[in-house]
Short mmCIF file of C-alpha atoms in Angstrom, two decimals:
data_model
loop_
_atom_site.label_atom_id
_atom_site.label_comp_id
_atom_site.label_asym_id
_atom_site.label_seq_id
_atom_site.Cartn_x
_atom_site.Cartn_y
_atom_site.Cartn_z
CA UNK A 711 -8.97 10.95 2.90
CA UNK A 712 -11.87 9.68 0.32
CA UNK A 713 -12.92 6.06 0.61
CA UNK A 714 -15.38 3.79 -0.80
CA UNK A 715 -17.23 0.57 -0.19
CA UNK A 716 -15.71 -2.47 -1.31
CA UNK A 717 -17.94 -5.68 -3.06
CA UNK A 718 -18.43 -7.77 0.17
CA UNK A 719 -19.11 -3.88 2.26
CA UNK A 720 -15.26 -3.36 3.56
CA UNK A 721 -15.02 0.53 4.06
CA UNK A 722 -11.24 1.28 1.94
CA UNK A 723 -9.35 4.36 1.67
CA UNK A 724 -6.73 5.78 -0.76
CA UNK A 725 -4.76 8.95 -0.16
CA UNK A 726 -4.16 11.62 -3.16
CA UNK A 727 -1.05 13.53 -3.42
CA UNK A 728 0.31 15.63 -5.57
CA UNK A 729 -1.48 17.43 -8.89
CA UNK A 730 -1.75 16.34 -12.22
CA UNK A 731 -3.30 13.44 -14.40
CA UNK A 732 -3.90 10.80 -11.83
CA UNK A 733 -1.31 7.67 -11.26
CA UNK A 734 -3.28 4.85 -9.34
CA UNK A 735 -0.74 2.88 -7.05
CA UNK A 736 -0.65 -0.35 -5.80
CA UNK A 737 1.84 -1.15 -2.12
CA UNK A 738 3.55 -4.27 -1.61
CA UNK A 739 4.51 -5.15 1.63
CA UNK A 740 2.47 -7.64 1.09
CA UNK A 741 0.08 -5.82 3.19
CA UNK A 742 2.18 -2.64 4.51
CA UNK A 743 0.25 0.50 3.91
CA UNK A 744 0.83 2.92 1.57
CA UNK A 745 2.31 5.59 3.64
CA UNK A 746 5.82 3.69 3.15
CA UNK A 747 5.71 5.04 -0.48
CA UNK A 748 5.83 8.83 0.21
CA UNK A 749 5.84 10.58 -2.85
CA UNK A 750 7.58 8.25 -4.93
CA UNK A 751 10.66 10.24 -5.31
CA UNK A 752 9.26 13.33 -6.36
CA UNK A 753 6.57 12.12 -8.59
CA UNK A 754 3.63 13.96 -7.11
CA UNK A 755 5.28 16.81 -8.71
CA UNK A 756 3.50 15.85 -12.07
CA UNK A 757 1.14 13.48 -11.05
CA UNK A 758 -1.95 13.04 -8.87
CA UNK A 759 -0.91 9.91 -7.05
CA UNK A 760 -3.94 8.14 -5.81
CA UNK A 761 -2.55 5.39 -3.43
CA UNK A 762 -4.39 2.41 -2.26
CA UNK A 763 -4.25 0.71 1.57
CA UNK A 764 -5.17 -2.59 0.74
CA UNK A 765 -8.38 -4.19 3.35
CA UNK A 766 -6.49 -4.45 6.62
CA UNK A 767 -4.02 -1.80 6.37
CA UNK A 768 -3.36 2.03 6.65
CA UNK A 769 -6.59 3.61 6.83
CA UNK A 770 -8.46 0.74 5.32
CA UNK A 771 -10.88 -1.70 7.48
CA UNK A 772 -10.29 -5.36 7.93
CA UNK A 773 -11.76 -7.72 6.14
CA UNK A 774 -14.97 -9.59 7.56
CA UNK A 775 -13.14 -12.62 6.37
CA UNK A 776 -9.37 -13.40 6.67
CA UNK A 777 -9.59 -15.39 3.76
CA UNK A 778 -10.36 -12.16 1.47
CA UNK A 779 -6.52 -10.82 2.29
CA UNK A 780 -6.02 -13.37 -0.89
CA UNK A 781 -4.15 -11.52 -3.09
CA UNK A 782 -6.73 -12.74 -6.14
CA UNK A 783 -9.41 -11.81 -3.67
CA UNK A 784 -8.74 -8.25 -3.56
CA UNK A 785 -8.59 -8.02 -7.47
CA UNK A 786 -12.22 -6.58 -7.20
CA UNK A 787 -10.88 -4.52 -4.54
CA UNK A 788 -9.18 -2.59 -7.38
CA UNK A 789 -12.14 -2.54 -9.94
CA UNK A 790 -14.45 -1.02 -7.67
CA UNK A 791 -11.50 1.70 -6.72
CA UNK A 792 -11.63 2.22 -10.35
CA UNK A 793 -15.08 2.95 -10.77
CA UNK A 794 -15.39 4.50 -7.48
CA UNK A 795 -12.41 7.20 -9.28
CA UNK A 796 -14.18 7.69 -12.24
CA UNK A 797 -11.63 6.43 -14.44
CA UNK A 798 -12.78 4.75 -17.52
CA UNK A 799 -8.97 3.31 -17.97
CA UNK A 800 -5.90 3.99 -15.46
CA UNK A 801 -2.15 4.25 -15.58
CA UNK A 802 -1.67 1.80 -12.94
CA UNK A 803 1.87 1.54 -10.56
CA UNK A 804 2.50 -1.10 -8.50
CA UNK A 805 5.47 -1.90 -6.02
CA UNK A 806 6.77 -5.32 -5.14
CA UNK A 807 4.01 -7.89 -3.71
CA UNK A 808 1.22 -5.21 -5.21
CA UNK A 809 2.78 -6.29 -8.44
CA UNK A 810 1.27 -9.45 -8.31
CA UNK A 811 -2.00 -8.15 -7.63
CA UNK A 812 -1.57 -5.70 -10.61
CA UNK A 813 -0.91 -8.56 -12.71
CA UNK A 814 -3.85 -10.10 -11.93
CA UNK A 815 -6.14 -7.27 -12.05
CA UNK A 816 -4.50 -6.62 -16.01
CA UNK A 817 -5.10 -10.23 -16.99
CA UNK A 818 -8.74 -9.70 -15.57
CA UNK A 819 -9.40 -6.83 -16.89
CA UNK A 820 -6.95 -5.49 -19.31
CA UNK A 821 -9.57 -3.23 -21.05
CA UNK A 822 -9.00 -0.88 -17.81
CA UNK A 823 -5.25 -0.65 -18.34
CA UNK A 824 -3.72 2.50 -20.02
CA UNK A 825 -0.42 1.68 -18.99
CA UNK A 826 1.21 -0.47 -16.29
CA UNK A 827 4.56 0.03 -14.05
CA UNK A 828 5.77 -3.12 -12.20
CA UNK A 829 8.65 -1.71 -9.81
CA UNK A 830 10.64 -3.82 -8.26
CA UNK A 831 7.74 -6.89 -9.20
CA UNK A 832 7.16 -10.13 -7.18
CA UNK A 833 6.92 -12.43 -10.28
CA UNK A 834 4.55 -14.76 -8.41
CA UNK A 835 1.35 -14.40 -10.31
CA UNK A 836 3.79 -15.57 -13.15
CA UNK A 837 4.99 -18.40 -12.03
CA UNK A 838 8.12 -17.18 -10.90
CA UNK A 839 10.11 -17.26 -7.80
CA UNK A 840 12.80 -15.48 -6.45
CA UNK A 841 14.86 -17.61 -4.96
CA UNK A 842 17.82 -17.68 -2.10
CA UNK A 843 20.44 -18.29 -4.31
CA UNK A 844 19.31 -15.13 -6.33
CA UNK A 845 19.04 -13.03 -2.78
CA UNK A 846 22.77 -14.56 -2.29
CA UNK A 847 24.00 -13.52 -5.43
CA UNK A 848 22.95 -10.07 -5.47
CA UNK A 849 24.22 -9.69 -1.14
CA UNK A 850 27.79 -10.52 -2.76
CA UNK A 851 27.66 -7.80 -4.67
CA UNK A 852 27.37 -5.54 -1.42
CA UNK A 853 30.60 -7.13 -0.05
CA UNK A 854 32.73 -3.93 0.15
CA UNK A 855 30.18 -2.25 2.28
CA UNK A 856 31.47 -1.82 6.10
CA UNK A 857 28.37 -3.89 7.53
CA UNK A 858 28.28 -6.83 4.99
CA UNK A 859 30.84 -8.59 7.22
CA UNK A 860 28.11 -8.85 9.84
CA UNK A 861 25.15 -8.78 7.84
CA UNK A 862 25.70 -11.61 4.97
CA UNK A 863 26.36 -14.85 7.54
CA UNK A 864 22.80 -13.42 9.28
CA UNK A 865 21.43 -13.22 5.95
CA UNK A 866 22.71 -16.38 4.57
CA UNK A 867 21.29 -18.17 7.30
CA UNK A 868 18.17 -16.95 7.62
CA UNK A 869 17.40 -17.84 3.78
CA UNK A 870 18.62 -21.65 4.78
CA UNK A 871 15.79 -21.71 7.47
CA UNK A 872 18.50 -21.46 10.38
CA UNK A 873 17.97 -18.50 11.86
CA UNK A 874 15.15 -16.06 12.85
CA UNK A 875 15.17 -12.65 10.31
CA UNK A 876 17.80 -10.76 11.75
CA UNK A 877 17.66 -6.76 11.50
CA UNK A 878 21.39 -6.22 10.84
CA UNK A 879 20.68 -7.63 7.19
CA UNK A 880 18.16 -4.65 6.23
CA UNK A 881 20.99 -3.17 4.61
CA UNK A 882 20.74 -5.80 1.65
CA UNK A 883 16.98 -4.49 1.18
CA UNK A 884 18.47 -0.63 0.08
CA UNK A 885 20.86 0.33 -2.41
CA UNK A 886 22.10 3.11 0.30
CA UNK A 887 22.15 2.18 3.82
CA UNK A 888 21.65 5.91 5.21
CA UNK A 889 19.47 7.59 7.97
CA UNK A 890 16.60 7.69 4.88
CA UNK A 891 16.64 3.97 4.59
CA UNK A 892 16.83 3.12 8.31
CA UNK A 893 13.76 5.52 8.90
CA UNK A 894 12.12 3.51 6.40
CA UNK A 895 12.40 0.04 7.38
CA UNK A 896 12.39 1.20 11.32
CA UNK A 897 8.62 2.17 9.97
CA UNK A 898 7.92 -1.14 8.68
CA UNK A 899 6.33 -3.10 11.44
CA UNK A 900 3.76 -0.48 12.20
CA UNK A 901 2.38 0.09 8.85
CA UNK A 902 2.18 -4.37 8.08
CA UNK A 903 -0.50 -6.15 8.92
CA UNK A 904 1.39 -9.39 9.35
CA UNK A 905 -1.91 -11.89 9.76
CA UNK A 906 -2.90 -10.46 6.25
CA UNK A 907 0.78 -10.98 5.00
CA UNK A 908 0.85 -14.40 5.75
CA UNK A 909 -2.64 -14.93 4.02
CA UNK A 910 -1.57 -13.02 0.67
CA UNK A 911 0.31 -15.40 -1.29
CA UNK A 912 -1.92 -18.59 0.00
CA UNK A 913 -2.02 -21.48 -1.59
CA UNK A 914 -4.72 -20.71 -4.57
CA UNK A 915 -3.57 -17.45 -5.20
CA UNK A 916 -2.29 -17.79 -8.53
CA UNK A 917 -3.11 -19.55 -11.42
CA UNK A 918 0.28 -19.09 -14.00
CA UNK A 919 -0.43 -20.42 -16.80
CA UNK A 920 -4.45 -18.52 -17.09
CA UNK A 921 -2.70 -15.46 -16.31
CA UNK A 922 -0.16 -15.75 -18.98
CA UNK A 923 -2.99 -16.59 -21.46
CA UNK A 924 -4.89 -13.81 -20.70
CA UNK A 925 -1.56 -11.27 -20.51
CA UNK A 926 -0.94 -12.51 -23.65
CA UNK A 927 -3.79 -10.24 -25.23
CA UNK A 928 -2.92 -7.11 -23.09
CA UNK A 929 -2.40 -4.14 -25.55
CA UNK A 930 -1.32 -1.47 -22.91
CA UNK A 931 2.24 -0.66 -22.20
CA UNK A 932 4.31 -2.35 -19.12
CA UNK A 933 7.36 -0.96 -17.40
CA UNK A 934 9.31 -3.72 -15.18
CA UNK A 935 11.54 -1.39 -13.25
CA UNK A 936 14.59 -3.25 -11.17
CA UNK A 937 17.65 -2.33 -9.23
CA UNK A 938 20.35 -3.56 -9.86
CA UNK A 939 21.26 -4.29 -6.31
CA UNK A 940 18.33 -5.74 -5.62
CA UNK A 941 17.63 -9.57 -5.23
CA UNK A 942 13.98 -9.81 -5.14
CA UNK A 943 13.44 -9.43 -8.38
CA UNK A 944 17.36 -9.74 -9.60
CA UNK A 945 17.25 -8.06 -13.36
CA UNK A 946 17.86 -11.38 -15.37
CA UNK A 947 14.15 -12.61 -13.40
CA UNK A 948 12.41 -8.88 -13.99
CA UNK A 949 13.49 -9.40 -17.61
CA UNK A 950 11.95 -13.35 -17.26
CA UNK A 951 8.79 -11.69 -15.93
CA UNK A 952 8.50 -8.63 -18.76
CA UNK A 953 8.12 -11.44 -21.62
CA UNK A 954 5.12 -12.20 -20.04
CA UNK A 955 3.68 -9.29 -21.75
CA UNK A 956 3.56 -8.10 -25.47
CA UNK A 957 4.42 -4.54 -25.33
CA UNK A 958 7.04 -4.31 -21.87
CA UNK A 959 9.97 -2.97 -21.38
CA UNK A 960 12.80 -3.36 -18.84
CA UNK A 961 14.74 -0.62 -17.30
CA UNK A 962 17.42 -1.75 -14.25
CA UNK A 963 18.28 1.36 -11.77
CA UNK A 964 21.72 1.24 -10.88
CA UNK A 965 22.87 0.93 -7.62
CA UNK A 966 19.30 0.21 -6.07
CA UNK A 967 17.55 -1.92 -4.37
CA UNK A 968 13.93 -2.90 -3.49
CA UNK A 969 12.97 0.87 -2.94
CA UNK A 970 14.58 2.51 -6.06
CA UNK A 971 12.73 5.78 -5.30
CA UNK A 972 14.72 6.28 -2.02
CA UNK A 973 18.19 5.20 -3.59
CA UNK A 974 17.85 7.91 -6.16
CA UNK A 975 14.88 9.65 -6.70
CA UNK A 976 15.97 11.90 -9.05
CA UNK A 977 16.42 9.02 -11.01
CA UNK A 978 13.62 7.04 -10.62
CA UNK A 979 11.12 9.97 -11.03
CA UNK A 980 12.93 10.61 -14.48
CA UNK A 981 12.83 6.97 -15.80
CA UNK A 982 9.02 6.62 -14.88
CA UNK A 983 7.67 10.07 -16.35
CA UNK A 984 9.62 8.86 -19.53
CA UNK A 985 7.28 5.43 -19.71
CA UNK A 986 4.32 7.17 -18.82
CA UNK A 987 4.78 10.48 -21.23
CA UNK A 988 5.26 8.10 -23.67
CA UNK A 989 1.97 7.42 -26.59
CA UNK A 990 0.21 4.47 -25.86
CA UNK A 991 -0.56 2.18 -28.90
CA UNK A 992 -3.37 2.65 -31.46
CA UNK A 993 -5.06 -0.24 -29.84
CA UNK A 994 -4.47 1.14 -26.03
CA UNK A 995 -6.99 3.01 -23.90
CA UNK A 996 -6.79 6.64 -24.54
CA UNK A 997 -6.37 9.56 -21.76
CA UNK A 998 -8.82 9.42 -19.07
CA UNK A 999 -10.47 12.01 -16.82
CA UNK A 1000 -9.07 13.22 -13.51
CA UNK A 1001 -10.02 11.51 -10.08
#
């Protein structure tokens, strides 16, 4: 397990799987470590996945200061990774809240992106929001499902501020509710570091409209990857989010949810070797060395 020495001396690790040109990869979570992603449905088959745990989590230390688990905080986090790697540019992945932080690390330094895959993206850093309604909309859609009976009042009032998060709604979270997903989210609370969680999207976080500015310029190619079943980003708000940058595109899995690469890996793997294999622009970082 290689690690390296953050800005303000946090010890961090990443974890390398797989063979191949190298894929950095952000987790969401916020703050869960990045054991939850496994392979990534199969991709370590053709690339070297180098996978971050965010200060706080997985292997990673804490941070001397709870006020660093900022998301906009750790955006140095990722440039010394970077460096640390060897990689004069990356193709950069990033699941759900690590979206956000990929966002900002591309509007900071967008001279370091090669390409950029936003799966299943919190639009935060954006100025968007997901909101219950949206969660709502995209439950219904689950209604012939033998547990929604039980699971979409729980749900519903847990979004209204009602009720405490109820388990028996995890289903929504999963385009397949199977022995796979369960083993997943029964993982969950032991890979989060819930202080940090509660820190990441703090008020100061995100500055929209500087962000958009800056993505504005950002010559790399962007992937927003959504399920269709998912409601966290639904696929009219991924498709709200991938006008954000100049060169995206917007591919919707169907039948998944937040965790596309469980619902159909096969799948997934296919869809994101096709955006990466793909040329970047003329004006794009070129290939880069191996970590």
């Amino acid at each position: 397990m290689p690690t390296f020495t953050a800005s303000d001396g946090t010890r961090l690790a990443y974890h390398l799987r797989g063979a191949g040109e190298p894929l950095a990869v952000l987790p969401g979570g916020p703050m869960r470590a990045s054991a939850y992603l496994g392979d990534l449905g199969g991709l370590t088959a053709h690339r070297r996945l180098a996978l971050l745990d965010l200060r706080g989590t997985g292997d990673s230390a804490a941070a001397p200061d709870p006020a660093a688990y900022r998301c906009d905080r750790m955006v140095e986090d990722v440039e010394v990774w970077r460096a640390h790697m060897g990689l004069t540019h990356m193709d950069l992945l990033a699941h759900s809240a690590g979206a956000a932080l990929a966002m900002l690390y591309a509007a900071r330094h967008p001279h370091r992106i090669r390409r950029l895959a936003l799966i299943t993206p919190n639009p935060s850093a954006l100025g968007l929001r997901t909101t219950p309604d949206d969660r709502l909309a995209a439950a219904e859609l689950r209604a012939h499902e033998p547990w929604f009976a039980d699971a979409f009042p729980a749900f519903r009032a847990w979004l209204a501020g009602d009720a405490d998060f109820d388990d028996v709604f995890l289903p929504f979270f999963h385009g397949r509710w199977d022995d796979t997903a369960r083993a997943h989210t029964e993982a969950e609370p032991e890979q989060t570091n819930d202080e940090a969680a509660e820190r990441y999207f703090a008020d100061g976080a995100f500055s929209p409209a500087a962000t958009r500015a800056a993505l504005a310029g950002l010559t790399a190619p962007v992937l927003v990857y959504a399920g269709e079943l998912d409601g966290g980003p639904r696929p009219g708000l991924a498709r709200s989010a991938a006008q954000a940058f100049p060169h995206a595109e917007v591919t919707v899995q169907p039948g998944a949810g937040h965790y596309p690469w469980l619902d159909d890996p096969e799948r997934f793997r296919g869809d994101v070797l096709a955006f990466l294999g793909r040329p970047v622009p003329p004006a794009a970082p070129s290939a880069d060395q191996p970590v």
